[in-house]
Coordinates of N, CA, C and O in Angstrom, one line a residue:
X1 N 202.1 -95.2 195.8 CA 202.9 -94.0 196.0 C 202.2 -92.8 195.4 O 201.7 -92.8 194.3
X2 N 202.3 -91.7 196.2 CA 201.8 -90.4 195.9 C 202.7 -89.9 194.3 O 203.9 -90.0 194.0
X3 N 201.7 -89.6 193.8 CA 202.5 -88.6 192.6 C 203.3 -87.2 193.3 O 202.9 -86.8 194.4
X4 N 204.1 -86.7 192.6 CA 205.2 -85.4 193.5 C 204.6 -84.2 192.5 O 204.4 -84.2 191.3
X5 N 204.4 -83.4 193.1 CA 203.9 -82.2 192.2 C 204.8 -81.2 192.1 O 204.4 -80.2 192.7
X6 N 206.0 -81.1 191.4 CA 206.7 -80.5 191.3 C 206.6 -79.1 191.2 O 207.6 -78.5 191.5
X7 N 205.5 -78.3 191.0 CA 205.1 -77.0 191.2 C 204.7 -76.2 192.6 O 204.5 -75.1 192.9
X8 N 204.7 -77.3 193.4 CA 204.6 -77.2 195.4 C 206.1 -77.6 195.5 O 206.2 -78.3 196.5
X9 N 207.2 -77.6 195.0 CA 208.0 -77.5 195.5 C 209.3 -76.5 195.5 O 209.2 -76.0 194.3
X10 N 210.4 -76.0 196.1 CA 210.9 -75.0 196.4 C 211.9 -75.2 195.3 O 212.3 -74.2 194.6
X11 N 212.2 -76.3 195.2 CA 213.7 -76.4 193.7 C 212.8 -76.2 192.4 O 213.3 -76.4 191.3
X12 N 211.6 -76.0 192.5 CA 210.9 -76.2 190.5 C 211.1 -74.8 190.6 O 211.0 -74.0 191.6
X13 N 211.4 -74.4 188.8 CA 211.3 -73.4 188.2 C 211.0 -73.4 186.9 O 211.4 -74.4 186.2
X14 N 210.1 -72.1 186.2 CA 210.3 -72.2 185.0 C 211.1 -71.3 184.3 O 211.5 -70.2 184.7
X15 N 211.4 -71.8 183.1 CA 212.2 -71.3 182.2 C 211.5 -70.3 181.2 O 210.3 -70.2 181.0
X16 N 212.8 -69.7 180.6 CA 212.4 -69.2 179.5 C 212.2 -69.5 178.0 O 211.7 -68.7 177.2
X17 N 212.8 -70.8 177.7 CA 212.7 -71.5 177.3 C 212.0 -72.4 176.5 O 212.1 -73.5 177.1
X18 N 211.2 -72.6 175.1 CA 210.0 -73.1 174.8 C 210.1 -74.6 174.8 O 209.3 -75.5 174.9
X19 N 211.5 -74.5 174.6 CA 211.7 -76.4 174.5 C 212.5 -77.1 175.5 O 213.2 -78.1 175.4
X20 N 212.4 -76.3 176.5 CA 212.7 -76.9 177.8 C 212.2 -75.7 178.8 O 212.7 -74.6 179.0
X21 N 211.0 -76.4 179.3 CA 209.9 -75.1 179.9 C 210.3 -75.2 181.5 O 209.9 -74.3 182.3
X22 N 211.1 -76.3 182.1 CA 210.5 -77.3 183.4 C 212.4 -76.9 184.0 O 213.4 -77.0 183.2
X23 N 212.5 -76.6 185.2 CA 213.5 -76.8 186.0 C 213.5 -77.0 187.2 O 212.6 -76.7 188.0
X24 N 214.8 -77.8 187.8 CA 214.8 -78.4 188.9 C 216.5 -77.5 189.5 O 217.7 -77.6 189.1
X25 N 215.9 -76.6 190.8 CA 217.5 -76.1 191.3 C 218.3 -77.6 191.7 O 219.4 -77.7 191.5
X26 N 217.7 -78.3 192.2 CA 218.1 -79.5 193.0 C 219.2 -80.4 192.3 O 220.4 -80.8 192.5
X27 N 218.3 -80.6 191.6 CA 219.2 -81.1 190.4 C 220.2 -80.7 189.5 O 221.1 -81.4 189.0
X28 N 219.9 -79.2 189.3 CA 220.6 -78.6 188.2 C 220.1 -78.9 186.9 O 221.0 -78.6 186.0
X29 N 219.2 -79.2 186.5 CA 218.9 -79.1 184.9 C 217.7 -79.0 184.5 O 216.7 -79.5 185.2
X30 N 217.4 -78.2 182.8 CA 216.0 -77.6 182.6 C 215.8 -79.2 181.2 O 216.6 -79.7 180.5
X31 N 214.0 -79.4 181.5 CA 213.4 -80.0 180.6 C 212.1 -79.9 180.1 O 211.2 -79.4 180.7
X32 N 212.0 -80.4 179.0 CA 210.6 -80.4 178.2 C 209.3 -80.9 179.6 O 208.2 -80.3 179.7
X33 N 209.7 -82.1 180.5 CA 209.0 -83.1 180.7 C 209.1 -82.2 182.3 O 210.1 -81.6 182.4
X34 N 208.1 -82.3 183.4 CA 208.5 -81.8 184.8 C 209.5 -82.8 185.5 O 209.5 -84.0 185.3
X35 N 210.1 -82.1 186.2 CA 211.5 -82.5 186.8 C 210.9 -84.1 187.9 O 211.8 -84.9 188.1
X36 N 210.1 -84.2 188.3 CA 210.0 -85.3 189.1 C 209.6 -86.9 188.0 O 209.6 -88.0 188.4
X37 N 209.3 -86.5 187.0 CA 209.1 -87.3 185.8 C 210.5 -87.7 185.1 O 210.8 -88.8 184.6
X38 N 211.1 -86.8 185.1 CA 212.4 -86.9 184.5 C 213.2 -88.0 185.2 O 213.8 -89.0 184.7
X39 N 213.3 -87.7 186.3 CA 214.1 -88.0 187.9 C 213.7 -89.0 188.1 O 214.6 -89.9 188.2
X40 N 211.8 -89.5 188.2 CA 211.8 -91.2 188.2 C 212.1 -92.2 186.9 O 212.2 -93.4 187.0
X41 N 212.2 -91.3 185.5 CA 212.5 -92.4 184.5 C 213.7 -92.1 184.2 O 213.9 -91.9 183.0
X42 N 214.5 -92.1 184.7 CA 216.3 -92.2 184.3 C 216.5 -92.6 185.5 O 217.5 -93.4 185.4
X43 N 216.0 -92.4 186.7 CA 216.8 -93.3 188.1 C 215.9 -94.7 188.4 O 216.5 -95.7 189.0
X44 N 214.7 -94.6 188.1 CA 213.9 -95.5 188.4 C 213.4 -95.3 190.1 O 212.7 -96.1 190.7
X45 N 213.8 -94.0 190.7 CA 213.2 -93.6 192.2 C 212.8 -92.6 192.4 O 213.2 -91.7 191.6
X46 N 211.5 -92.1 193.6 CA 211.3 -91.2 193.0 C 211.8 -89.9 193.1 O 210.6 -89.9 193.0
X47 N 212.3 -88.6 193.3 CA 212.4 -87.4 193.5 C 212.8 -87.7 194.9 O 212.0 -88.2 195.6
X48 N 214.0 -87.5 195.5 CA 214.5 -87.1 197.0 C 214.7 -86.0 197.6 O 214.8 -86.0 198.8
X49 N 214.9 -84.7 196.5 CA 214.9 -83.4 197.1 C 213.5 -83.1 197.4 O 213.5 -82.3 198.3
X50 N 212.4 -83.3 197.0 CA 211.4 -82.6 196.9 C 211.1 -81.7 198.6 O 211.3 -82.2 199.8
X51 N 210.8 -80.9 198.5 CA 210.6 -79.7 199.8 C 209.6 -78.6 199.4 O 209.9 -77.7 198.7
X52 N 208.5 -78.8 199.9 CA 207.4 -78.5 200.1 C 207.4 -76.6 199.9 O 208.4 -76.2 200.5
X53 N 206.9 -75.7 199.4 CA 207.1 -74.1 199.3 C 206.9 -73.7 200.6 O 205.7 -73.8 200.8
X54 N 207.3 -73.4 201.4 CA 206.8 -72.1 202.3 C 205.4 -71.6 202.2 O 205.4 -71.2 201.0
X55 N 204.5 -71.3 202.5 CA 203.5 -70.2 203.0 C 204.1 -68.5 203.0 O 204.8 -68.1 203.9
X56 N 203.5 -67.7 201.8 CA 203.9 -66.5 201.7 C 202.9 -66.1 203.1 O 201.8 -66.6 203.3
X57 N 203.6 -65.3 204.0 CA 202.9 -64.2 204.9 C 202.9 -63.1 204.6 O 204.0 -62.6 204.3
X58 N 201.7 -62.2 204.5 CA 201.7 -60.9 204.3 C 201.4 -60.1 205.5 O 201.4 -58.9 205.4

């Protein structure tokens, strides 16, 4: 299985935050660790929202 790169996806964000740097809109909640890491070691599956960013057009 592919690793999920949570930084190509549309729900990651970062925080302001030093001790919790990592967020997931999808989920709803900010962490130390990136959100698709979080998501497979508390559910044991992996990441189901994940959705790829858009292409900025200029």
């Amino acid at each position: 299985m592919e690793k999920i790169n949570c930084h190509k996806c549309t729900y990651y964000f970062v925080t302001w935050e030093a001790h919790q740097p990592h967020g997931c809109k999808a989920y709803g909640f900010k962490a130390k660790m990136i959100p698709s890491m979080v998501v497979q070691s508390s559910s044991g599956a992996p990441c189901s929202y994940f959705t790829p960013k858009t292409p900025v057009s200029k």
